[in-house]
Coordinates of C-alpha atoms in Angstrom, one line a residue:
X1 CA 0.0 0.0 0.0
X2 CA 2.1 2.8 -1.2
X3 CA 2.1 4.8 -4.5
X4 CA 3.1 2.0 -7.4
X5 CA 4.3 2.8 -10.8
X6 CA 5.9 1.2 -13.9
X7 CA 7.8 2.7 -16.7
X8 CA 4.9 4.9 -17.9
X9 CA 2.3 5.4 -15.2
X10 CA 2.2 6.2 -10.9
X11 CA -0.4 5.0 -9.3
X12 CA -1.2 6.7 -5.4
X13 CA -2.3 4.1 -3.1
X14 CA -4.5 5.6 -0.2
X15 CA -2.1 3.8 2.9
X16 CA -5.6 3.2 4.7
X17 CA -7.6 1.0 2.7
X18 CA -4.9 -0.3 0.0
X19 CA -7.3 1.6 -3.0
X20 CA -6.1 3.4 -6.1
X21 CA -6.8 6.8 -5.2
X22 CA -5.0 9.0 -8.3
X23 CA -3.2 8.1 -11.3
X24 CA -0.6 10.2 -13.4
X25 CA 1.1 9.9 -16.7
X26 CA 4.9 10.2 -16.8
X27 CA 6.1 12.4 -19.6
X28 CA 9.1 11.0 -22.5
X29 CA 12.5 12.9 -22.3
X30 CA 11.7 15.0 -24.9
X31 CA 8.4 16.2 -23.1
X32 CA 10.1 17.5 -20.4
X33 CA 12.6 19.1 -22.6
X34 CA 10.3 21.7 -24.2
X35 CA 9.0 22.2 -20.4
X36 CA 12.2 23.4 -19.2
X37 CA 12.4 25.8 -22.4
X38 CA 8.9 27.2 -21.3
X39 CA 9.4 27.6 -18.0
X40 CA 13.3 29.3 -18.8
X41 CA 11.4 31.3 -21.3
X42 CA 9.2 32.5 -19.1
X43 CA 11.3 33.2 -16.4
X44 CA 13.4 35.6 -18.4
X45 CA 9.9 37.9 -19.0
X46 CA 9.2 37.7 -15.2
X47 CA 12.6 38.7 -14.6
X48 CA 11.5 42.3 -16.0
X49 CA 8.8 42.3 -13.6
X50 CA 9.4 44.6 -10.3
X51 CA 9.8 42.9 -7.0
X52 CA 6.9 44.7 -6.0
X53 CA 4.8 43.8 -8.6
X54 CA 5.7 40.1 -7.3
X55 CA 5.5 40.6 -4.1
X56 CA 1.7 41.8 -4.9
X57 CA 1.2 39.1 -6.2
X58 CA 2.5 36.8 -3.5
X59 CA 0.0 38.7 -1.4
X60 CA -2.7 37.9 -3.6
X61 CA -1.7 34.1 -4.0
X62 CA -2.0 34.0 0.1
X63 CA -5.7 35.1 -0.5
X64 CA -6.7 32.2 -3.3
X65 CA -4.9 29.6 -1.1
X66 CA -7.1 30.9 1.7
X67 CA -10.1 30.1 -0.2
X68 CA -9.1 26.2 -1.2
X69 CA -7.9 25.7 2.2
X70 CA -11.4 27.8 4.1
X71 CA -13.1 25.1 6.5
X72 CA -15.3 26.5 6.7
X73 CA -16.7 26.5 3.3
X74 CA -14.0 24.1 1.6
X75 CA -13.4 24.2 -1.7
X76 CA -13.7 20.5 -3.3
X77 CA -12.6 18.4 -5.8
X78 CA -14.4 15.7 -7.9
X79 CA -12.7 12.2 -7.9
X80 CA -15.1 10.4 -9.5
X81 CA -16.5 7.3 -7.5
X82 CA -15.0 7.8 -4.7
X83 CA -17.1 11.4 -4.7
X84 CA -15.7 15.2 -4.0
X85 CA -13.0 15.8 -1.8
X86 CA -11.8 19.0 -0.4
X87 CA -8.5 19.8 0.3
X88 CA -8.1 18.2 3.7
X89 CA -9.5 14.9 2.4
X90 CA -7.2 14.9 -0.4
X91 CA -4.4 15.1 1.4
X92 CA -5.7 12.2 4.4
X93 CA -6.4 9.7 1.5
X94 CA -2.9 10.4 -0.6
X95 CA -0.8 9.9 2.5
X96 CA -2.8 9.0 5.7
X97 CA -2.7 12.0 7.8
X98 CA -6.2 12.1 10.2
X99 CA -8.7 14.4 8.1
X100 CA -8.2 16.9 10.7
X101 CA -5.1 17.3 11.3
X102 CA -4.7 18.3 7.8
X103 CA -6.4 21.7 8.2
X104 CA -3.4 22.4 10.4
X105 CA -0.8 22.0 7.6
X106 CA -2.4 24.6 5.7
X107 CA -2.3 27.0 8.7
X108 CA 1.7 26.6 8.8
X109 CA 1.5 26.6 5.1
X110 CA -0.3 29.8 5.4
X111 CA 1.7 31.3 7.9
X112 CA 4.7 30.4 6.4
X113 CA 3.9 32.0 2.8
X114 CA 3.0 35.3 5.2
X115 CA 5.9 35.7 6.6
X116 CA 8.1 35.6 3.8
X117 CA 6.3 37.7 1.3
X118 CA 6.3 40.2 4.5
X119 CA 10.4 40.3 4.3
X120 CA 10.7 39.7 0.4
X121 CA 11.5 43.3 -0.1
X122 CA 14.2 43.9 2.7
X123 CA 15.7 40.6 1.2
X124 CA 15.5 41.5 -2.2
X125 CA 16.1 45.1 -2.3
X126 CA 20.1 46.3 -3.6
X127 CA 22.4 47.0 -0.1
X128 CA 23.6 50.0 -1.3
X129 CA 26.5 52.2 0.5
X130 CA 27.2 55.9 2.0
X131 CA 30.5 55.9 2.6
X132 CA 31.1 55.9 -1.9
X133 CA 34.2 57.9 -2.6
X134 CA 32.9 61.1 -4.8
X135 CA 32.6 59.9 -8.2
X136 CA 31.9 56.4 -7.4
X137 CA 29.0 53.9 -6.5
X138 CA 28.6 50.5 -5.1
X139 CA 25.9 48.2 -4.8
X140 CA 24.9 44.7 -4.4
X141 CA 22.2 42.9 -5.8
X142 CA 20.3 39.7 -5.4
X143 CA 19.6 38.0 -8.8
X144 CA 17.7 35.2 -9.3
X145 CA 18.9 31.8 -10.3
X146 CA 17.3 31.0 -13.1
X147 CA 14.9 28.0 -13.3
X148 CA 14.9 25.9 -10.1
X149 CA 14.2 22.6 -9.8
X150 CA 12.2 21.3 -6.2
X151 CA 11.5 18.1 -5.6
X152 CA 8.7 17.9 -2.2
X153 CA 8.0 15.3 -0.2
X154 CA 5.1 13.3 1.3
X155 CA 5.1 13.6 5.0
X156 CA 4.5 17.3 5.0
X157 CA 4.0 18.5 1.5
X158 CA 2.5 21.8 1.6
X159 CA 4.4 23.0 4.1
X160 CA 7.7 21.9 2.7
X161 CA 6.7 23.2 -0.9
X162 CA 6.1 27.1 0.9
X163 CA 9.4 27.0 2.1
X164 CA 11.1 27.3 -1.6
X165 CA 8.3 27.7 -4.3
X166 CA 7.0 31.0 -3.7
X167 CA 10.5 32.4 -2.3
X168 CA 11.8 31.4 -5.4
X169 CA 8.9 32.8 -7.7
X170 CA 9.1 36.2 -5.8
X171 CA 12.8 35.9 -6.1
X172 CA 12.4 36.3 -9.3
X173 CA 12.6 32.4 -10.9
X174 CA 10.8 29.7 -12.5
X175 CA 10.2 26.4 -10.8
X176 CA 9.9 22.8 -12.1
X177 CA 8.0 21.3 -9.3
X178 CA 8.1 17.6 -8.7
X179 CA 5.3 16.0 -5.8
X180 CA 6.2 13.0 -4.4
X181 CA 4.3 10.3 -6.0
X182 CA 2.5 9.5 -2.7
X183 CA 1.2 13.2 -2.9
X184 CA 0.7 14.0 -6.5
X185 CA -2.2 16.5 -6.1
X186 CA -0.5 18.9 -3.3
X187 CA 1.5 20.3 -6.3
X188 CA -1.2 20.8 -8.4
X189 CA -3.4 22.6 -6.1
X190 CA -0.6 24.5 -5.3
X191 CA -0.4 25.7 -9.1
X192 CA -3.7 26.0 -9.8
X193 CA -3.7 29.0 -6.7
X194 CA -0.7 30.5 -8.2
X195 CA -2.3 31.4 -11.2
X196 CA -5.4 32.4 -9.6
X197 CA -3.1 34.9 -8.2
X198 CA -1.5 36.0 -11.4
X199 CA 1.7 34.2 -11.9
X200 CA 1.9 32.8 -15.3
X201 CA 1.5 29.6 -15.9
X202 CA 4.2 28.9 -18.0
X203 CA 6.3 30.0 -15.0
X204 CA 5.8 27.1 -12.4
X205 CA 5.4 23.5 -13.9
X206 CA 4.5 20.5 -12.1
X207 CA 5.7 17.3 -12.9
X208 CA 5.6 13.8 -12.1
X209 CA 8.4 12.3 -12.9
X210 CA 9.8 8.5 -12.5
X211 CA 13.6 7.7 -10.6
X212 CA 15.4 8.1 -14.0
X213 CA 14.0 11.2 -15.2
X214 CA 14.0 12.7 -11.9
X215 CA 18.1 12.6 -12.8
X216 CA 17.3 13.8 -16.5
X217 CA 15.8 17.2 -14.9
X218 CA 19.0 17.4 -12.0
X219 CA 21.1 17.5 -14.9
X220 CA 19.2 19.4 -17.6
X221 CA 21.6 21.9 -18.9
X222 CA 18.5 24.4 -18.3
X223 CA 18.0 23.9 -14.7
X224 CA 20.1 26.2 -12.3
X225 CA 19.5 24.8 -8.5
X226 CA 17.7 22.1 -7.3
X227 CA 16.2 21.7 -4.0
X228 CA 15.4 18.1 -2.7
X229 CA 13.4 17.0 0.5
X230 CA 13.4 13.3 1.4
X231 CA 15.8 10.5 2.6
X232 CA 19.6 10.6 3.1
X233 CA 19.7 8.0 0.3
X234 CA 17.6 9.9 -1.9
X235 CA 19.9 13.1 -1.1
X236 CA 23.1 11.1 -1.9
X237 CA 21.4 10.4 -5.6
X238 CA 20.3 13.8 -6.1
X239 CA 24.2 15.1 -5.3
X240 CA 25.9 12.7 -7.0
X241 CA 23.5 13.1 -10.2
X242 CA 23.5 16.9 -10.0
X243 CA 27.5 16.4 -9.8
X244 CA 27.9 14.3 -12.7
X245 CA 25.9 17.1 -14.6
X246 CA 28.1 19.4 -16.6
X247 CA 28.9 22.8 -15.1
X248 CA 28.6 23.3 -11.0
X249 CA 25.4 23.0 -10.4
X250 CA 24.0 23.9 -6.8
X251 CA 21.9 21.4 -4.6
X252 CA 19.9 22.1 -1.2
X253 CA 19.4 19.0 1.0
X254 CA 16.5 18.4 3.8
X255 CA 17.6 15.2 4.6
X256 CA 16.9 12.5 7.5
X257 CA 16.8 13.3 11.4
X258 CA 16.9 11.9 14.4
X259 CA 16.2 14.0 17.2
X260 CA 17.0 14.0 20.7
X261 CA 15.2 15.6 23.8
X262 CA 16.7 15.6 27.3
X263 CA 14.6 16.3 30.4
X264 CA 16.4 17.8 33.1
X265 CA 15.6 17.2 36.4
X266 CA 14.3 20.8 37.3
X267 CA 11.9 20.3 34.1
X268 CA 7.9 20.5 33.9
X269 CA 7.2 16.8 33.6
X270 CA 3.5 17.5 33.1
X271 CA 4.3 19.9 30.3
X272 CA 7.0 17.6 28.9
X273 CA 5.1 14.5 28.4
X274 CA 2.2 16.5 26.5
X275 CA 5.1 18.2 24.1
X276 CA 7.4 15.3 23.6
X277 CA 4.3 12.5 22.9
X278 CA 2.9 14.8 20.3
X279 CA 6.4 15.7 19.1
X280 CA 6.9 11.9 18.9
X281 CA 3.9 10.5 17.8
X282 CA 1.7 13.6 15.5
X283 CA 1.6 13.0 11.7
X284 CA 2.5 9.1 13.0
X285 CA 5.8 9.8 13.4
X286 CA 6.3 10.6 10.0
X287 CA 8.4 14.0 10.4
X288 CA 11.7 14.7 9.6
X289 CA 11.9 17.0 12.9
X290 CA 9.9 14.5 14.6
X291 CA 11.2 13.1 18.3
X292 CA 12.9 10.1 18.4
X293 CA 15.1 9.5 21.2
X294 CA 14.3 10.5 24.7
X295 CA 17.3 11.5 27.4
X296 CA 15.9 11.7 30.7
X297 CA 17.7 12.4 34.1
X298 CA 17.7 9.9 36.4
X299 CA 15.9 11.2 39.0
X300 CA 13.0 12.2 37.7
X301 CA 13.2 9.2 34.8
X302 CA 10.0 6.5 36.5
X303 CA 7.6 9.5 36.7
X304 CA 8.9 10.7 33.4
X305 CA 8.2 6.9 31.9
X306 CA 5.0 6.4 33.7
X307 CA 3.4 9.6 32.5
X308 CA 4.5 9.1 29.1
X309 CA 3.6 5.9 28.9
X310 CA -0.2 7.0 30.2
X311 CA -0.5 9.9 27.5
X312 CA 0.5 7.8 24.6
X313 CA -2.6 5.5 25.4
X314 CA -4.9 8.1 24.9
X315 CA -3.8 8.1 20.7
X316 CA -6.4 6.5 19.4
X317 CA -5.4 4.6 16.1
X318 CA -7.5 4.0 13.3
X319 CA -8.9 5.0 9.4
X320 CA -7.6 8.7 9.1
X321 CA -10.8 9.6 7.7
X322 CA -12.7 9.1 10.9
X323 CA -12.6 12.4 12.9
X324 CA -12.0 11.0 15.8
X325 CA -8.6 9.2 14.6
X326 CA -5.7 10.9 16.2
X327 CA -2.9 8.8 14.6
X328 CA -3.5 7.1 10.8
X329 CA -1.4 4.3 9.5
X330 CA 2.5 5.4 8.2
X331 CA 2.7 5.9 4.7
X332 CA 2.9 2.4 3.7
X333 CA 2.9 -2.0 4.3
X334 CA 7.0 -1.3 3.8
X335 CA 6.9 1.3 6.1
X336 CA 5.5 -0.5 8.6
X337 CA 7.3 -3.7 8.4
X338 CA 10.4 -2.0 8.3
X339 CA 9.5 -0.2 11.7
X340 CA 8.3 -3.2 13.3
X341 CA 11.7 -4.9 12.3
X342 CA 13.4 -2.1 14.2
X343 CA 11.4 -2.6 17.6
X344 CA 11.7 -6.4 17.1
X345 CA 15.5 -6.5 17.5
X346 CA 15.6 -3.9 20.1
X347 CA 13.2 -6.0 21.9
X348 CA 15.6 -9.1 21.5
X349 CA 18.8 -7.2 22.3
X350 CA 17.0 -6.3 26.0
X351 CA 14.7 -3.6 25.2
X352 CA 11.5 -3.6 26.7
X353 CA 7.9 -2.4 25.0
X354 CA 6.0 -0.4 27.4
X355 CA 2.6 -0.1 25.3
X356 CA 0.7 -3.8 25.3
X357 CA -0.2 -4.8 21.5
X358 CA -3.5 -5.9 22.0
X359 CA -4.6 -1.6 23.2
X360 CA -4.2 -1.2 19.1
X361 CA -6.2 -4.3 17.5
X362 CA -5.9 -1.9 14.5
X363 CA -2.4 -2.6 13.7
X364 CA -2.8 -5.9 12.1
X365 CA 0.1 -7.6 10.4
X366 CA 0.1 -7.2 6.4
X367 CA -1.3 -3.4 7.1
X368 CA 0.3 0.1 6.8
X369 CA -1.1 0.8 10.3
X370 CA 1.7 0.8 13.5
X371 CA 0.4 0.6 17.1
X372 CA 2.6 3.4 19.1
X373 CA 5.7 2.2 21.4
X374 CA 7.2 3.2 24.3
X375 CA 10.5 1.2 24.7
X376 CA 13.0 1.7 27.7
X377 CA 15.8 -0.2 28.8
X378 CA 17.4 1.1 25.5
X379 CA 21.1 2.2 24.5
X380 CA 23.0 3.3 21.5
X381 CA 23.8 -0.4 20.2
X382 CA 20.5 -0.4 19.1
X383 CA 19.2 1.1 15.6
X384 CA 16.3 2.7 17.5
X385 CA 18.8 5.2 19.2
X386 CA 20.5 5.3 15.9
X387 CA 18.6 5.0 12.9
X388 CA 15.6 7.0 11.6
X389 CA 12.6 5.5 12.5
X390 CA 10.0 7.8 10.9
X391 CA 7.1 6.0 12.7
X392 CA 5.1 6.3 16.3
X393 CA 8.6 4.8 18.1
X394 CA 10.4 6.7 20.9
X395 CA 13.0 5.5 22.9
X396 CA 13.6 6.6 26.7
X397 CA 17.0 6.1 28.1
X398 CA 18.2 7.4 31.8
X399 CA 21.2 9.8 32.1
X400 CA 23.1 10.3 35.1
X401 CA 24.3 13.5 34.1
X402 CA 23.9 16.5 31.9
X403 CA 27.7 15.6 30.3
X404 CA 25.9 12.6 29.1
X405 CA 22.9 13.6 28.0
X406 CA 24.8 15.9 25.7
X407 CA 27.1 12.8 24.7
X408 CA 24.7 11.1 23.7
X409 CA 22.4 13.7 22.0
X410 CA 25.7 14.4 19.9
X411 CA 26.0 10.6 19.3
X412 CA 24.1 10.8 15.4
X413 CA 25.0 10.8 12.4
X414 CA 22.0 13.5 11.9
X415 CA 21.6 17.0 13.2
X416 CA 18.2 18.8 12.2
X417 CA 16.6 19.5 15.5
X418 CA 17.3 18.8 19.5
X419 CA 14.9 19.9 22.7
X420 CA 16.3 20.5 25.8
X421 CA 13.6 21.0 28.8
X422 CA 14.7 22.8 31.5
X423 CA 13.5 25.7 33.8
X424 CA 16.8 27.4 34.4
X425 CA 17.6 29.6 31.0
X426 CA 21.4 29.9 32.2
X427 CA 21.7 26.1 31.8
X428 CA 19.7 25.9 28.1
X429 CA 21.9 28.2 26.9
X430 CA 25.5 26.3 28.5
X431 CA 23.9 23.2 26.9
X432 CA 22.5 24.6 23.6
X433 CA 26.0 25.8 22.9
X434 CA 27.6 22.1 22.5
X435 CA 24.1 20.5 20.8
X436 CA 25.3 19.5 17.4
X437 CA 21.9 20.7 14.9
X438 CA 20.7 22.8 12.9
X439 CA 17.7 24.1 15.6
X440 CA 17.8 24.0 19.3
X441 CA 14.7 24.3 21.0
X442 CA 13.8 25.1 25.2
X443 CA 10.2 23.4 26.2
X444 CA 9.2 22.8 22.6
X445 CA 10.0 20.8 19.7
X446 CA 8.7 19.7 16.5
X447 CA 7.6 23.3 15.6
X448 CA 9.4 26.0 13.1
X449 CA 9.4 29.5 13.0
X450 CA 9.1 30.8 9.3
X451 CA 11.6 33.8 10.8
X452 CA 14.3 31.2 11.8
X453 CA 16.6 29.5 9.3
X454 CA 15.6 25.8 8.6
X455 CA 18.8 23.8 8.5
X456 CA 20.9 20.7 9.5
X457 CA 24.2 19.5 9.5
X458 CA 25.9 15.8 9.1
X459 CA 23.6 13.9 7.5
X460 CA 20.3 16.3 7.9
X461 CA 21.5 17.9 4.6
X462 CA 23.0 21.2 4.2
X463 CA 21.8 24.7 2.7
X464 CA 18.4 26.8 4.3
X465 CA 15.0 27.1 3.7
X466 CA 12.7 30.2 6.0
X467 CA 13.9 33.5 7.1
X468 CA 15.8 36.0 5.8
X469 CA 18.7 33.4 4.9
X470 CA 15.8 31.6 2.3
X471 CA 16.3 34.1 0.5
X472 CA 19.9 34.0 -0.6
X473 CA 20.1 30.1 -1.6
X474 CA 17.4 30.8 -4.3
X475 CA 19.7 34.1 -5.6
X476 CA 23.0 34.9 -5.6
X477 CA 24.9 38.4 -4.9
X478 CA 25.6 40.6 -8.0
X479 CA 28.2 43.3 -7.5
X480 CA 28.0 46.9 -9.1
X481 CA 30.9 49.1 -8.9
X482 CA 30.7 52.3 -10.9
X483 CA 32.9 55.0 -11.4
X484 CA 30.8 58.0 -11.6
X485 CA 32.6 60.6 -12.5
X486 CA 35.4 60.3 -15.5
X487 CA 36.4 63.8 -15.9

């Protein structure tokens, strides 16, 4: 139960129920050729546009979006037998996400778009300077790429698309945009408000694209940056392809996480449990910022456990489409079996499962559904410390120490976010200065901040997405230096 395809066709598979829920055509080579030359073509005719004029039109793009994602009064979409959808619905049958948690991606999605249209123009704008010699001026713009090429996910698509495609677009680019198979429509919805808000069409192109021509569009000649969100394996491709590619082409990488919180012994415990459950268990796991590993002190480790243990109970697993479903299935049968394997041998190497199996009758064998876990007794030999899990898995180990809780945090090959719950400000800050990742968050996590720079190191990727440093990946800097006066 996951999107299937062959040489000429994807099909989405709704993880839930195992149905066909949307089927796309993939284009020939020399298709996607004369889309690049549109979309290059057009890009040099929005160039001449002002950054005002496309910041307007951001604005106005905010406002269509609004309407397609109103729940109010939803807009919807006809898919034939199995009737009209709105947005949310689309979305919970193409990858599994409870209908109503969906809304809340389009809120971020939302607020995200906001927030950068608001700082396009201080971005954007020349830096000019006032201490010119007479007779002389300097300046330095920010130019757009060219035509880039972004490649979205399925966990979170909306809200990973925002982060590049309209930055780029107001930037002044085209963009070839390329939804995961799981999540074909996102993109397409995502177009269609576009140019209800006056962007041309030509300029942003979706397209659904197989493995190998994936790499035929990284190495187009007519492509100037791509932008990939997805696996470490899937980053690794995407690199080595765009460096096989003549020229130096650029590449930004979201890539994998695994990320640590540590609960000091002066934390909230009450507050912690609610924050680190959701930020372990929301969207199923299924977030590359999600929690997975768990430090807690000592001394404050059995309460920590028991609570936990008691809020994760409350989830209630089941079909996504059922409002009162607060975790759906992960995003496919591989998925799952993959994360039960993980659980399995930490189990056998002296782990122990907290959660009894029979509280989630839902997650049958031979289904893309996963009961939640709570596992304890657990240590860095095992691949549930260590590997991504990207499912409704946390593992709680005890510290003795904040030394070691930091040792361990830092013991990962990824770094995209870390939590560190604490009361005393002094201490987050000593300890948030030695966390290796990109974000380090006091009494919160899983959460970003469209004014802070989205980033990771090691094997989280590298390059930034949000804030005022969004900007500059999807330009570069164009010096002027004039000499006035030749008398």
């Amino acid at each position: 139960m996951s999107s299937s395809f062959d040489l000429h066709v994807q099909t989405t598979i709704s993880p839930h129920n195992g149905q066909a829920y949307h089927v796309e055509t993939y284009p020939v080579s020399s298709d996607l050729d004369r889309t690049l030359e549109i979309a290059a073509q057009s890009q040099k005719e929005w160039i001449k546009t002002t950054l005002s004029e496309r910041i307007a039109k951001g604005r106005k793009f905010i406002e269509k979006f609004s309407v397609l994602a109103n729940r109010e009064v939803p807009a919807t979409y006809d898919h034939g037998p199995l009737g009209h959808h709105n947005l949310a619905e689309e979305l919970c049958n193409q990858m599994g996400r409870p209908v109503d948690q969906c809304w809340g991606e389009f809120r971020g999605f939302l607020q995200r778009a906001t927030y950068m249209v608001d700082i396009a123009e201080s971005c954007l704008s020349d830096t000019t300077f006032s201490d010119n010699q007479p007779g002389f001026s300097r300046s330095i713009k920010r130019v757009p790429l060219g035509v880039i090429f972004v490649i979205a996910p399925w966990n979170y698509p909306y809200l990973v698309m925002i982060n590049s495609v309209l930055p780029a677009l107001i930037a002044g680019n085209a963009v070839i945009l390329k939804p995961s198979p799981q999540t074909p429509l996102t993109a397409v919805r995502f177009k269609e408000a576009l140019n209800n808000a006056g962007f041309p069409t030509d300029l942003i192109q979706v397209v659904h694209l197989s493995l190998p021509l994936t790499r035929y569009v990284v190495q187009h000649k007519l492509v100037d940056f791509v932008v990939f969100t997805g696996s470490v394996a899937g980053g690794k491709a995407i690199e080595t392809a765009a460096v096989a590619a003549d020229g130096f082409k650029g590449v930004g990488l979201e890539l994998g996480g695994k990320d640590p919180a540590y609960v000091r012994a002066d934390a909230d415990l009450k507050d912690a449990v609610i924050q680190l459950v959701d930020g372990a268990m929301y969207n199923a796991g299924q977030s590359c910022c999600a929690v997975e590993r768990i430090y807690v002190h000592e001394s404050v480790y059995d309460n920590f456990v028991n609570e936990y243990v008691n809020e994760t109970k409350k989830l209630i697993l089941g079909d996504p489409t059922n409002k009162q479903t607060t975790i759906g299935p992960v995003i496919s049968i591989a998925s799952a079996e993959r994360i039960h394997q993980q659980v399995s041998s930490a189990v056998q190497t002296g782990a122990k499962a907290l959660i009894p199996e029979n509280l989630y009758p839902t997650a049958e064998p031979g289904t893309a559904f996963v009961a939640p876990q709570v596992l304890v007794d657990v240590n860095h030999t095992m691949d549930v410390m260590k590997e991504e899990t990207f499912g409704p898995i946390i593992g709680i180990q005890k510290v003795s120490s904040d030394a070691e809780a930091i040792e361990l945090m830092n013991d990962s090959e990824y770094g995209l976010t870390a939590s560190i719950w604490t009361k005393s400000l002094d201490d987050f800050s000593t300890l948030a200065d030695q966390v290796q990742a990109g974000t380090i968050f006091l009494n919160r996590c899983d959460s970003l901040d469209p004014a802070l720079a989205w980033t990771g190191i090691k094997n989280s990727g590298r390059g930034v997405s949000l804030s005022k440093f969004g900007y500059d990946q999807l330009t570069r800097a164009k010096s002027i230096n004039m000499r006035i006066n030749t008398a």
